[in-house]
Amino acid sequence: MSTRTETLPAQGEEAVVGKLSTLDRFLPVWIIAAMALGLLLGNVVPGLNTALEAVKVGEVSLPIAVGLLVMMYPVLAKVRYDQAHRVIADRKLMISSLVINWLLAPAFMFVLAWLFLADLPEYRTGLIIVGLARCIAMVMIWNDLACGDRESAAVLVAINSVFQVVAFGALGWFYLQLLPSWLGLPTTSADFSFWAITLSVLIFLGIPLLAGFLTRTLGEKARGRDWYEGAFLPKLGPWALYGLLFTITLLFALQGETITARPLDVARIALPLLVYFVVVFGAGMLTGKWLGLGYAKTTTLAFTAAGNNFELAIAVAIGTFGVTSGQALAGVVGPLIEVPALVALVYAALWARKRFFTPTAVSL
């Protein structure tokens, strides 16, 4: 694996734009267009809800289920699963990532949800679910643009993926039922199901995780890593964006009436999300700097802590509470805020590198 030395002045904001493909460069534009198209379809196509709900995978309509799986699979196929030992051996990075991702960040989102949405239980629950869904997808792009450690990001994403399959259901039960009852707060409605969340995670994360692992393993065995990463992944990668835009279009079509009828509710969901991304990212950067991880690993720690798997949060909210629920709407607002927020944090990371970190060798 080759290395290069960071050249701070040459890696400014202009380099960020230059490294993006056309699809990625205008990602916020495509997401806004998908949301607008969804709102339009929801208003002009009669009976759309009935058509989308006609066939289901579990509790999720088949078209949305397909979109979610297509969105997850390419990103998980990029993970180098054979590199896990390198990050696991870095105890500072490993422990700090686990603590921030699975202890501090979900707890912080729980606090924000109750502070900002105490009177809106469906949105509050949806926000808590977003906080439990740790990063596994788009965070890889933001980390790379900010010159983070690519291998560490891939391994942390893989670990988060496995941990979510194992622990997401239990954490959902803890933050939505057990902890509120301890604090004397209202718990989630009786319709909440521990097993519904676990099943949703197994379907919408477990299946693409297994598919991604098998694809990389068999692909590299058949043609080698150079072919797999140089020829196969560039063709597969854009499908994550296609799946994302397809899913957002359908979700906004189903949520269109609520979004247009309750713009203040959408704004109230967006505010704690914005606070969450900024504070958790900042905590990750400060922690990495304090531990002496260096810029590349510090940036990876910050982005993998701040990023959330809104695809999974949407799937869980839909599967557990229904496609037109307030919980699902809170999940849909996630990418609306996360994409511009994390793009801005890429620039913030590059700014911090120039001022607070010395040049170090990073992976290519």
Short mmCIF file of N, CA, C and O in Angstrom, two decimals, residues 145-267:
data_model
loop_
_atom_site.label_atom_id
_atom_site.label_comp_id
_atom_site.label_asym_id
_atom_site.label_seq_id
_atom_site.Cartn_x
_atom_site.Cartn_y
_atom_site.Cartn_z
N LEU A 145 -12.95 12.61 0.70
CA LEU A 145 -12.79 13.99 0.25
C LEU A 145 -11.99 14.82 1.24
O LEU A 145 -11.25 15.73 0.86
N ALA A 146 -12.13 14.49 2.52
CA ALA A 146 -11.40 15.23 3.55
C ALA A 146 -10.02 14.64 3.81
O ALA A 146 -9.35 15.05 4.76
N CYS A 147 -9.57 13.68 2.96
CA CYS A 147 -8.25 13.05 3.09
C CYS A 147 -8.11 12.27 4.39
O CYS A 147 -7.05 12.26 5.02
N GLY A 148 -9.20 11.61 4.79
CA GLY A 148 -9.14 10.73 5.94
C GLY A 148 -8.48 9.41 5.58
O GLY A 148 -8.13 9.15 4.43
N ASP A 149 -8.30 8.55 6.57
CA ASP A 149 -7.68 7.25 6.37
C ASP A 149 -8.72 6.29 5.78
O ASP A 149 -9.66 5.89 6.45
N ARG A 150 -8.53 5.93 4.51
CA ARG A 150 -9.54 5.15 3.81
C ARG A 150 -9.72 3.75 4.39
O ARG A 150 -10.84 3.25 4.51
N GLU A 151 -8.61 3.10 4.71
CA GLU A 151 -8.71 1.74 5.23
C GLU A 151 -9.36 1.72 6.61
O GLU A 151 -10.21 0.86 6.89
N SER A 152 -9.01 2.67 7.45
CA SER A 152 -9.63 2.74 8.77
C SER A 152 -11.13 3.00 8.64
O SER A 152 -11.95 2.41 9.36
N ALA A 153 -11.51 3.88 7.72
CA ALA A 153 -12.92 4.17 7.51
C ALA A 153 -13.67 2.92 7.06
O ALA A 153 -14.77 2.62 7.55
N ALA A 154 -13.07 2.18 6.13
CA ALA A 154 -13.72 0.98 5.63
C ALA A 154 -13.92 -0.05 6.73
O ALA A 154 -14.98 -0.68 6.84
N VAL A 155 -12.92 -0.21 7.57
CA VAL A 155 -13.02 -1.20 8.63
C VAL A 155 -14.01 -0.76 9.70
O VAL A 155 -14.81 -1.56 10.20
N LEU A 156 -13.98 0.51 10.08
CA LEU A 156 -14.93 1.00 11.08
C LEU A 156 -16.36 0.88 10.57
O LEU A 156 -17.28 0.56 11.33
N VAL A 157 -16.55 1.12 9.28
CA VAL A 157 -17.87 0.96 8.68
C VAL A 157 -18.29 -0.50 8.74
O VAL A 157 -19.45 -0.83 9.06
N ALA A 158 -17.37 -1.41 8.45
CA ALA A 158 -17.68 -2.83 8.50
C ALA A 158 -18.04 -3.26 9.92
O ALA A 158 -18.99 -4.02 10.14
N ILE A 159 -17.28 -2.77 10.89
CA ILE A 159 -17.56 -3.11 12.28
C ILE A 159 -18.92 -2.55 12.71
O ILE A 159 -19.70 -3.23 13.37
N ASN A 160 -19.20 -1.31 12.32
CA ASN A 160 -20.51 -0.74 12.62
C ASN A 160 -21.63 -1.57 12.00
O ASN A 160 -22.70 -1.74 12.58
N SER A 161 -21.39 -2.04 10.79
CA SER A 161 -22.40 -2.83 10.10
C SER A 161 -22.73 -4.10 10.86
O SER A 161 -23.90 -4.43 11.10
N VAL A 162 -21.68 -4.82 11.26
CA VAL A 162 -21.89 -6.06 12.00
C VAL A 162 -22.54 -5.78 13.35
O VAL A 162 -23.47 -6.48 13.78
N PHE A 163 -22.07 -4.72 14.02
CA PHE A 163 -22.59 -4.40 15.34
C PHE A 163 -24.06 -4.02 15.27
O PHE A 163 -24.84 -4.33 16.17
N GLN A 164 -24.46 -3.35 14.20
CA GLN A 164 -25.87 -2.97 14.06
C GLN A 164 -26.75 -4.20 13.93
O GLN A 164 -27.84 -4.25 14.50
N VAL A 165 -26.31 -5.19 13.16
CA VAL A 165 -27.10 -6.40 13.02
C VAL A 165 -27.31 -7.06 14.38
O VAL A 165 -28.39 -7.55 14.69
N VAL A 166 -26.26 -7.02 15.22
CA VAL A 166 -26.31 -7.70 16.50
C VAL A 166 -27.06 -6.89 17.56
O VAL A 166 -27.84 -7.44 18.35
N ALA A 167 -26.84 -5.56 17.57
CA ALA A 167 -27.25 -4.77 18.73
C ALA A 167 -28.35 -3.74 18.48
O ALA A 167 -28.87 -3.18 19.44
N PHE A 168 -28.70 -3.47 17.23
CA PHE A 168 -29.63 -2.37 16.97
C PHE A 168 -30.96 -2.58 17.68
O PHE A 168 -31.52 -1.66 18.28
N GLY A 169 -31.49 -3.79 17.61
CA GLY A 169 -32.79 -4.05 18.23
C GLY A 169 -32.77 -3.81 19.72
O GLY A 169 -33.70 -3.21 20.29
N ALA A 170 -31.72 -4.28 20.40
CA ALA A 170 -31.60 -4.10 21.84
C ALA A 170 -31.47 -2.63 22.20
O ALA A 170 -32.07 -2.15 23.17
N LEU A 171 -30.69 -1.88 21.41
CA LEU A 171 -30.53 -0.44 21.68
C LEU A 171 -31.84 0.30 21.44
O LEU A 171 -32.17 1.24 22.17
N GLY A 172 -32.58 -0.10 20.41
CA GLY A 172 -33.88 0.51 20.18
C GLY A 172 -34.81 0.30 21.35
O GLY A 172 -35.51 1.24 21.79
N TRP A 173 -34.84 -0.89 21.88
CA TRP A 173 -35.67 -1.19 23.05
C TRP A 173 -35.21 -0.36 24.25
O TRP A 173 -36.03 0.19 24.99
N PHE A 174 -33.88 -0.23 24.43
CA PHE A 174 -33.35 0.50 25.57
C PHE A 174 -33.74 1.98 25.52
O PHE A 174 -34.23 2.55 26.50
N TYR A 175 -33.52 2.63 24.35
CA TYR A 175 -33.74 4.07 24.25
C TYR A 175 -35.20 4.46 24.04
O TYR A 175 -35.57 5.61 24.31
N LEU A 176 -36.01 3.53 23.58
CA LEU A 176 -37.41 3.87 23.33
C LEU A 176 -38.36 3.36 24.40
O LEU A 176 -39.48 3.87 24.52
N GLN A 177 -37.92 2.39 25.19
CA GLN A 177 -38.80 1.88 26.24
C GLN A 177 -38.16 1.90 27.62
O GLN A 177 -38.72 2.48 28.55
N LEU A 178 -37.00 1.26 27.77
CA LEU A 178 -36.44 1.08 29.10
C LEU A 178 -35.96 2.40 29.71
O LEU A 178 -36.35 2.75 30.83
N LEU A 179 -35.09 3.14 29.00
CA LEU A 179 -34.55 4.38 29.55
C LEU A 179 -35.64 5.41 29.84
O LEU A 179 -35.63 6.04 30.92
N PRO A 180 -36.60 5.64 28.92
CA PRO A 180 -37.68 6.58 29.26
C PRO A 180 -38.45 6.17 30.51
O PRO A 180 -38.84 7.03 31.32
N SER A 181 -38.68 4.87 30.68
CA SER A 181 -39.41 4.42 31.87
C SER A 181 -38.60 4.68 33.13
O SER A 181 -39.16 5.05 34.17
N TRP A 182 -37.29 4.52 33.08
CA TRP A 182 -36.44 4.82 34.23
C TRP A 182 -36.50 6.30 34.60
O TRP A 182 -36.45 6.66 35.78
N LEU A 183 -36.59 7.16 33.56
CA LEU A 183 -36.57 8.60 33.77
C LEU A 183 -37.96 9.18 34.02
O LEU A 183 -38.11 10.39 34.18
N GLY A 184 -38.98 8.32 34.02
CA GLY A 184 -40.34 8.79 34.23
C GLY A 184 -40.92 9.48 33.02
O GLY A 184 -41.86 10.28 33.15
N LEU A 185 -40.40 9.18 31.83
CA LEU A 185 -40.88 9.78 30.59
C LEU A 185 -41.80 8.80 29.86
O LEU A 185 -41.73 7.59 30.09
N PRO A 186 -42.67 9.31 28.99
CA PRO A 186 -43.54 8.41 28.22
C PRO A 186 -42.70 7.49 27.33
O PRO A 186 -41.69 7.91 26.75
N THR A 187 -43.11 6.25 27.23
CA THR A 187 -42.44 5.31 26.35
C THR A 187 -43.13 5.27 24.99
O THR A 187 -44.18 5.89 24.80
N THR A 188 -42.53 4.54 24.06
CA THR A 188 -43.10 4.41 22.73
C THR A 188 -44.42 3.65 22.82
O THR A 188 -44.64 2.88 23.75
N SER A 189 -45.28 3.83 21.83
CA SER A 189 -46.59 3.20 21.82
C SER A 189 -46.46 1.68 21.88
O SER A 189 -45.40 1.10 21.61
N ALA A 190 -47.56 1.03 22.22
CA ALA A 190 -47.58 -0.43 22.35
C ALA A 190 -47.28 -1.13 21.03
O ALA A 190 -46.96 -2.32 21.02
N ASP A 191 -47.39 -0.40 19.92
CA ASP A 191 -47.12 -1.01 18.62
C ASP A 191 -45.63 -1.23 18.38
O ASP A 191 -45.25 -1.91 17.43
N PHE A 192 -44.80 -0.65 19.24
CA PHE A 192 -43.36 -0.84 19.08
C PHE A 192 -43.00 -2.30 19.27
O PHE A 192 -43.48 -2.96 20.18
N SER A 193 -42.13 -2.82 18.41
CA SER A 193 -41.75 -4.22 18.48
C SER A 193 -40.24 -4.36 18.40
O SER A 193 -39.61 -3.94 17.43
N PHE A 194 -39.67 -4.96 19.43
CA PHE A 194 -38.24 -5.27 19.44
C PHE A 194 -37.88 -6.13 18.23
O PHE A 194 -36.90 -5.89 17.53
N TRP A 195 -38.70 -7.12 17.94
CA TRP A 195 -38.40 -8.05 16.85
C TRP A 195 -38.61 -7.42 15.49
O TRP A 195 -37.96 -7.79 14.52
N ALA A 196 -39.52 -6.45 15.39
CA ALA A 196 -39.72 -5.78 14.10
C ALA A 196 -38.47 -5.02 13.69
O ALA A 196 -38.07 -5.03 12.53
N ILE A 197 -37.83 -4.34 14.67
CA ILE A 197 -36.60 -3.62 14.36
C ILE A 197 -35.49 -4.60 14.00
O ILE A 197 -34.75 -4.41 13.03
N THR A 198 -35.37 -5.67 14.77
CA THR A 198 -34.33 -6.67 14.50
C THR A 198 -34.51 -7.26 13.11
O THR A 198 -33.55 -7.43 12.35
N LEU A 199 -35.77 -7.58 12.74
CA LEU A 199 -36.03 -8.15 11.42
C LEU A 199 -35.69 -7.15 10.32
O LEU A 199 -35.10 -7.51 9.30
N SER A 200 -36.04 -5.88 10.53
CA SER A 200 -35.73 -4.86 9.53
C SER A 200 -34.22 -4.73 9.34
O SER A 200 -33.73 -4.59 8.21
N VAL A 201 -33.48 -4.78 10.46
CA VAL A 201 -32.02 -4.68 10.36
C VAL A 201 -31.46 -5.87 9.60
O VAL A 201 -30.60 -5.74 8.72
N LEU A 202 -31.93 -7.06 9.91
CA LEU A 202 -31.43 -8.27 9.25
C LEU A 202 -31.71 -8.24 7.75
O LEU A 202 -30.88 -8.66 6.95
N ILE A 203 -32.89 -7.73 7.37
CA ILE A 203 -33.23 -7.71 5.95
C ILE A 203 -32.47 -6.61 5.22
O ILE A 203 -31.78 -6.87 4.22
N PHE A 204 -32.55 -5.39 5.73
CA PHE A 204 -32.05 -4.24 4.99
C PHE A 204 -30.58 -3.91 5.26
O PHE A 204 -30.02 -3.07 4.57
N LEU A 205 -29.98 -4.55 6.25
CA LEU A 205 -28.54 -4.42 6.46
C LEU A 205 -27.83 -5.76 6.32
O LEU A 205 -26.81 -5.87 5.66
N GLY A 206 -28.40 -6.79 6.92
CA GLY A 206 -27.77 -8.10 6.87
C GLY A 206 -27.62 -8.64 5.46
O GLY A 206 -26.56 -9.16 5.09
N ILE A 207 -28.68 -8.53 4.65
CA ILE A 207 -28.62 -9.06 3.28
C ILE A 207 -27.58 -8.33 2.43
O ILE A 207 -26.71 -8.97 1.83
N PRO A 208 -27.59 -6.99 2.36
CA PRO A 208 -26.55 -6.33 1.55
C PRO A 208 -25.15 -6.49 2.14
O PRO A 208 -24.17 -6.50 1.41
N LEU A 209 -25.04 -6.61 3.48
CA LEU A 209 -23.74 -6.85 4.09
C LEU A 209 -23.18 -8.19 3.63
O LEU A 209 -22.01 -8.28 3.21
N LEU A 210 -23.99 -9.22 3.68
CA LEU A 210 -23.54 -10.54 3.23
C LEU A 210 -23.23 -10.52 1.74
O LEU A 210 -22.21 -11.07 1.29
N ALA A 211 -24.10 -9.85 0.96
CA ALA A 211 -23.88 -9.76 -0.48
C ALA A 211 -22.59 -9.01 -0.80
O ALA A 211 -21.83 -9.41 -1.69
N GLY A 212 -22.33 -7.93 -0.07
CA GLY A 212 -21.10 -7.17 -0.29
C GLY A 212 -19.86 -7.98 0.04
O GLY A 212 -18.87 -7.95 -0.70
N PHE A 213 -19.91 -8.70 1.15
CA PHE A 213 -18.78 -9.54 1.55
C PHE A 213 -18.51 -10.64 0.51
O PHE A 213 -17.36 -10.86 0.11
N LEU A 214 -19.57 -11.30 0.07
CA LEU A 214 -19.40 -12.38 -0.91
C LEU A 214 -18.93 -11.83 -2.25
O LEU A 214 -18.11 -12.45 -2.93
N THR A 215 -19.45 -10.67 -2.63
CA THR A 215 -19.05 -10.08 -3.91
C THR A 215 -17.55 -9.78 -3.92
O THR A 215 -16.85 -10.10 -4.88
N ARG A 216 -17.07 -9.14 -2.85
CA ARG A 216 -15.64 -8.83 -2.80
C ARG A 216 -14.81 -10.11 -2.73
O ARG A 216 -13.82 -10.26 -3.45
N THR A 217 -15.19 -11.04 -1.89
CA THR A 217 -14.42 -12.26 -1.72
C THR A 217 -14.33 -13.05 -3.03
O THR A 217 -13.23 -13.44 -3.47
N LEU A 218 -15.47 -13.27 -3.67
CA LEU A 218 -15.49 -14.05 -4.90
C LEU A 218 -14.88 -13.28 -6.07
O LEU A 218 -14.20 -13.86 -6.92
N GLY A 219 -15.14 -11.96 -6.11
CA GLY A 219 -14.61 -11.14 -7.19
C GLY A 219 -13.09 -11.08 -7.18
O GLY A 219 -12.44 -11.22 -8.21
N GLU A 220 -12.52 -10.87 -5.98
CA GLU A 220 -11.06 -10.82 -5.87
C GLU A 220 -10.45 -12.19 -6.14
O GLU A 220 -9.37 -12.29 -6.73
N LYS A 221 -11.12 -13.24 -5.71
CA LYS A 221 -10.61 -14.58 -5.95
C LYS A 221 -10.58 -14.91 -7.43
O LYS A 221 -9.64 -15.55 -7.93
N ALA A 222 -11.59 -14.43 -8.16
CA ALA A 222 -11.69 -14.76 -9.58
C ALA A 222 -10.79 -13.89 -10.46
O ALA A 222 -10.14 -14.39 -11.38
N ARG A 223 -10.74 -12.56 -10.16
CA ARG A 223 -10.04 -11.65 -11.06
C ARG A 223 -8.95 -10.82 -10.38
O ARG A 223 -8.23 -10.10 -11.08
N GLY A 224 -8.85 -10.86 -9.08
CA GLY A 224 -7.83 -10.08 -8.40
C GLY A 224 -8.35 -8.74 -7.90
O GLY A 224 -9.35 -8.21 -8.39
N ARG A 225 -7.65 -8.16 -6.92
CA ARG A 225 -8.08 -6.89 -6.31
C ARG A 225 -7.99 -5.71 -7.27
O ARG A 225 -8.84 -4.82 -7.26
N ASP A 226 -6.96 -5.70 -8.11
CA ASP A 226 -6.81 -4.59 -9.04
C ASP A 226 -8.01 -4.49 -9.96
O ASP A 226 -8.54 -3.40 -10.21
N TRP A 227 -8.45 -5.63 -10.49
CA TRP A 227 -9.64 -5.63 -11.36
C TRP A 227 -10.88 -5.25 -10.58
O TRP A 227 -11.71 -4.46 -11.02
N TYR A 228 -11.00 -5.82 -9.38
CA TYR A 228 -12.21 -5.60 -8.58
C TYR A 228 -12.39 -4.12 -8.24
O TYR A 228 -13.48 -3.57 -8.39
N GLU A 229 -11.30 -3.49 -7.77
CA GLU A 229 -11.40 -2.10 -7.35
C GLU A 229 -11.23 -1.11 -8.49
O GLU A 229 -11.74 0.00 -8.43
N GLY A 230 -10.51 -1.53 -9.53
CA GLY A 230 -10.26 -0.61 -10.64
C GLY A 230 -11.29 -0.67 -11.75
O GLY A 230 -11.54 0.33 -12.42
N ALA A 231 -11.92 -1.84 -11.93
CA ALA A 231 -12.87 -2.00 -13.03
C ALA A 231 -14.30 -2.26 -12.55
O ALA A 231 -15.25 -1.68 -13.06
N PHE A 232 -14.45 -3.13 -11.55
CA PHE A 232 -15.79 -3.53 -11.12
C PHE A 232 -16.47 -2.48 -10.25
O PHE A 232 -17.61 -2.08 -10.50
N LEU A 233 -15.76 -2.04 -9.20
CA LEU A 233 -16.39 -1.09 -8.27
C LEU A 233 -16.80 0.23 -8.92
O LEU A 233 -17.87 0.76 -8.58
N PRO A 234 -16.02 0.80 -9.84
CA PRO A 234 -16.49 2.04 -10.48
C PRO A 234 -17.80 1.87 -11.23
O PRO A 234 -18.57 2.83 -11.34
N LYS A 235 -18.06 0.69 -11.74
CA LYS A 235 -19.33 0.44 -12.42
C LYS A 235 -20.47 0.20 -11.43
O LYS A 235 -21.61 0.56 -11.69
N LEU A 236 -20.13 -0.43 -10.31
CA LEU A 236 -21.16 -0.73 -9.31
C LEU A 236 -21.50 0.48 -8.46
O LEU A 236 -22.67 0.66 -8.07
N GLY A 237 -20.51 1.32 -8.16
CA GLY A 237 -20.68 2.41 -7.21
C GLY A 237 -21.87 3.33 -7.45
O GLY A 237 -22.60 3.63 -6.51
N PRO A 238 -22.09 3.81 -8.68
CA PRO A 238 -23.19 4.75 -8.90
C PRO A 238 -24.57 4.21 -8.54
O PRO A 238 -25.49 4.99 -8.31
N TRP A 239 -24.71 2.89 -8.46
CA TRP A 239 -26.01 2.32 -8.14
C TRP A 239 -26.45 2.66 -6.72
O TRP A 239 -27.66 2.68 -6.42
N ALA A 240 -25.50 2.94 -5.84
CA ALA A 240 -25.88 3.39 -4.49
C ALA A 240 -26.63 4.71 -4.57
O ALA A 240 -27.64 4.91 -3.89
N LEU A 241 -26.15 5.61 -5.42
CA LEU A 241 -26.83 6.89 -5.61
C LEU A 241 -28.17 6.71 -6.29
O LEU A 241 -29.17 7.33 -5.89
N TYR A 242 -28.23 5.84 -7.28
CA TYR A 242 -29.50 5.59 -7.96
C TYR A 242 -30.54 5.06 -6.96
O TYR A 242 -31.70 5.49 -6.96
N GLY A 243 -30.11 4.10 -6.13
CA GLY A 243 -31.03 3.56 -5.14
C GLY A 243 -31.47 4.59 -4.14
O GLY A 243 -32.64 4.64 -3.74
N LEU A 244 -30.53 5.45 -3.73
CA LEU A 244 -30.86 6.52 -2.79
C LEU A 244 -31.89 7.47 -3.36
O LEU A 244 -32.90 7.80 -2.72
N LEU A 245 -31.66 7.92 -4.59
CA LEU A 245 -32.58 8.88 -5.21
C LEU A 245 -33.95 8.25 -5.47
O LEU A 245 -34.99 8.89 -5.28
N PHE A 246 -33.95 6.99 -5.89
CA PHE A 246 -35.22 6.28 -6.12
C PHE A 246 -36.01 6.17 -4.82
O PHE A 246 -37.23 6.43 -4.79
N THR A 247 -35.32 5.80 -3.74
CA THR A 247 -36.00 5.65 -2.45
C THR A 247 -36.52 6.99 -1.94
O THR A 247 -37.66 7.08 -1.45
N ILE A 248 -35.70 8.03 -2.03
CA ILE A 248 -36.13 9.35 -1.57
C ILE A 248 -37.34 9.84 -2.36
O ILE A 248 -38.28 10.41 -1.80
N THR A 249 -37.33 9.59 -3.67
CA THR A 249 -38.47 10.00 -4.49
C THR A 249 -39.76 9.34 -4.01
O THR A 249 -40.79 10.01 -3.83
N LEU A 250 -39.72 8.03 -3.78
CA LEU A 250 -40.92 7.33 -3.32
C LEU A 250 -41.33 7.76 -1.92
O LEU A 250 -42.52 7.96 -1.65
N LEU A 251 -40.37 7.93 -1.03
CA LEU A 251 -40.70 8.34 0.33
C LEU A 251 -41.31 9.72 0.37
O LEU A 251 -42.28 9.97 1.11
N PHE A 252 -40.78 10.64 -0.42
CA PHE A 252 -41.35 11.98 -0.43
C PHE A 252 -42.69 12.01 -1.14
O PHE A 252 -43.54 12.84 -0.83
N ALA A 253 -42.90 11.08 -2.08
CA ALA A 253 -44.22 10.98 -2.69
C ALA A 253 -45.25 10.56 -1.66
O ALA A 253 -46.38 11.07 -1.62
N LEU A 254 -44.86 9.63 -0.78
CA LEU A 254 -45.78 9.16 0.25
C LEU A 254 -45.92 10.15 1.40
O LEU A 254 -46.96 10.21 2.05
N GLN A 255 -44.89 10.94 1.64
CA GLN A 255 -44.91 11.91 2.74
C GLN A 255 -45.23 13.32 2.26
O GLN A 255 -45.21 14.26 3.06
N GLY A 256 -45.48 13.48 0.97
CA GLY A 256 -45.63 14.81 0.40
C GLY A 256 -46.68 15.66 1.08
O GLY A 256 -46.44 16.85 1.36
N GLU A 257 -47.82 15.08 1.37
CA GLU A 257 -48.89 15.87 1.98
C GLU A 257 -48.49 16.36 3.36
O GLU A 257 -48.74 17.51 3.73
N THR A 258 -47.83 15.49 4.13
CA THR A 258 -47.39 15.88 5.47
C THR A 258 -46.34 16.97 5.41
O THR A 258 -46.36 17.93 6.20
N ILE A 259 -45.38 16.82 4.47
CA ILE A 259 -44.30 17.80 4.35
C ILE A 259 -44.83 19.18 4.00
O ILE A 259 -44.44 20.19 4.58
N THR A 260 -45.73 19.22 3.02
CA THR A 260 -46.27 20.52 2.59
C THR A 260 -47.25 21.09 3.61
O THR A 260 -47.39 22.30 3.72
N ALA A 261 -47.92 20.21 4.35
CA ALA A 261 -48.91 20.67 5.33
C ALA A 261 -48.26 21.06 6.65
O ALA A 261 -48.83 21.84 7.42
N ARG A 262 -47.05 20.51 6.95
CA ARG A 262 -46.42 20.75 8.24
C ARG A 262 -44.96 21.20 8.07
O ARG A 262 -44.04 20.55 8.58
N PRO A 263 -44.72 22.28 7.39
CA PRO A 263 -43.32 22.72 7.19
C PRO A 263 -42.62 23.05 8.50
O PRO A 263 -41.41 22.85 8.63
N LEU A 264 -43.35 23.54 9.49
CA LEU A 264 -42.73 23.86 10.77
C LEU A 264 -42.28 22.59 11.48
O LEU A 264 -41.25 22.59 12.17
N ASP A 265 -43.05 21.50 11.33
CA ASP A 265 -42.64 20.23 11.92
C ASP A 265 -41.33 19.74 11.29
O ASP A 265 -40.44 19.24 11.99
N VAL A 266 -41.24 19.87 9.97
CA VAL A 266 -40.01 19.47 9.28
C VAL A 266 -38.83 20.30 9.79
O VAL A 266 -37.74 19.77 10.02
N ALA A 267 -39.05 21.59 9.98
CA ALA A 267 -37.99 22.46 10.49
C ALA A 267 -37.58 22.06 11.90
O ALA A 267 -36.39 22.08 12.26
#
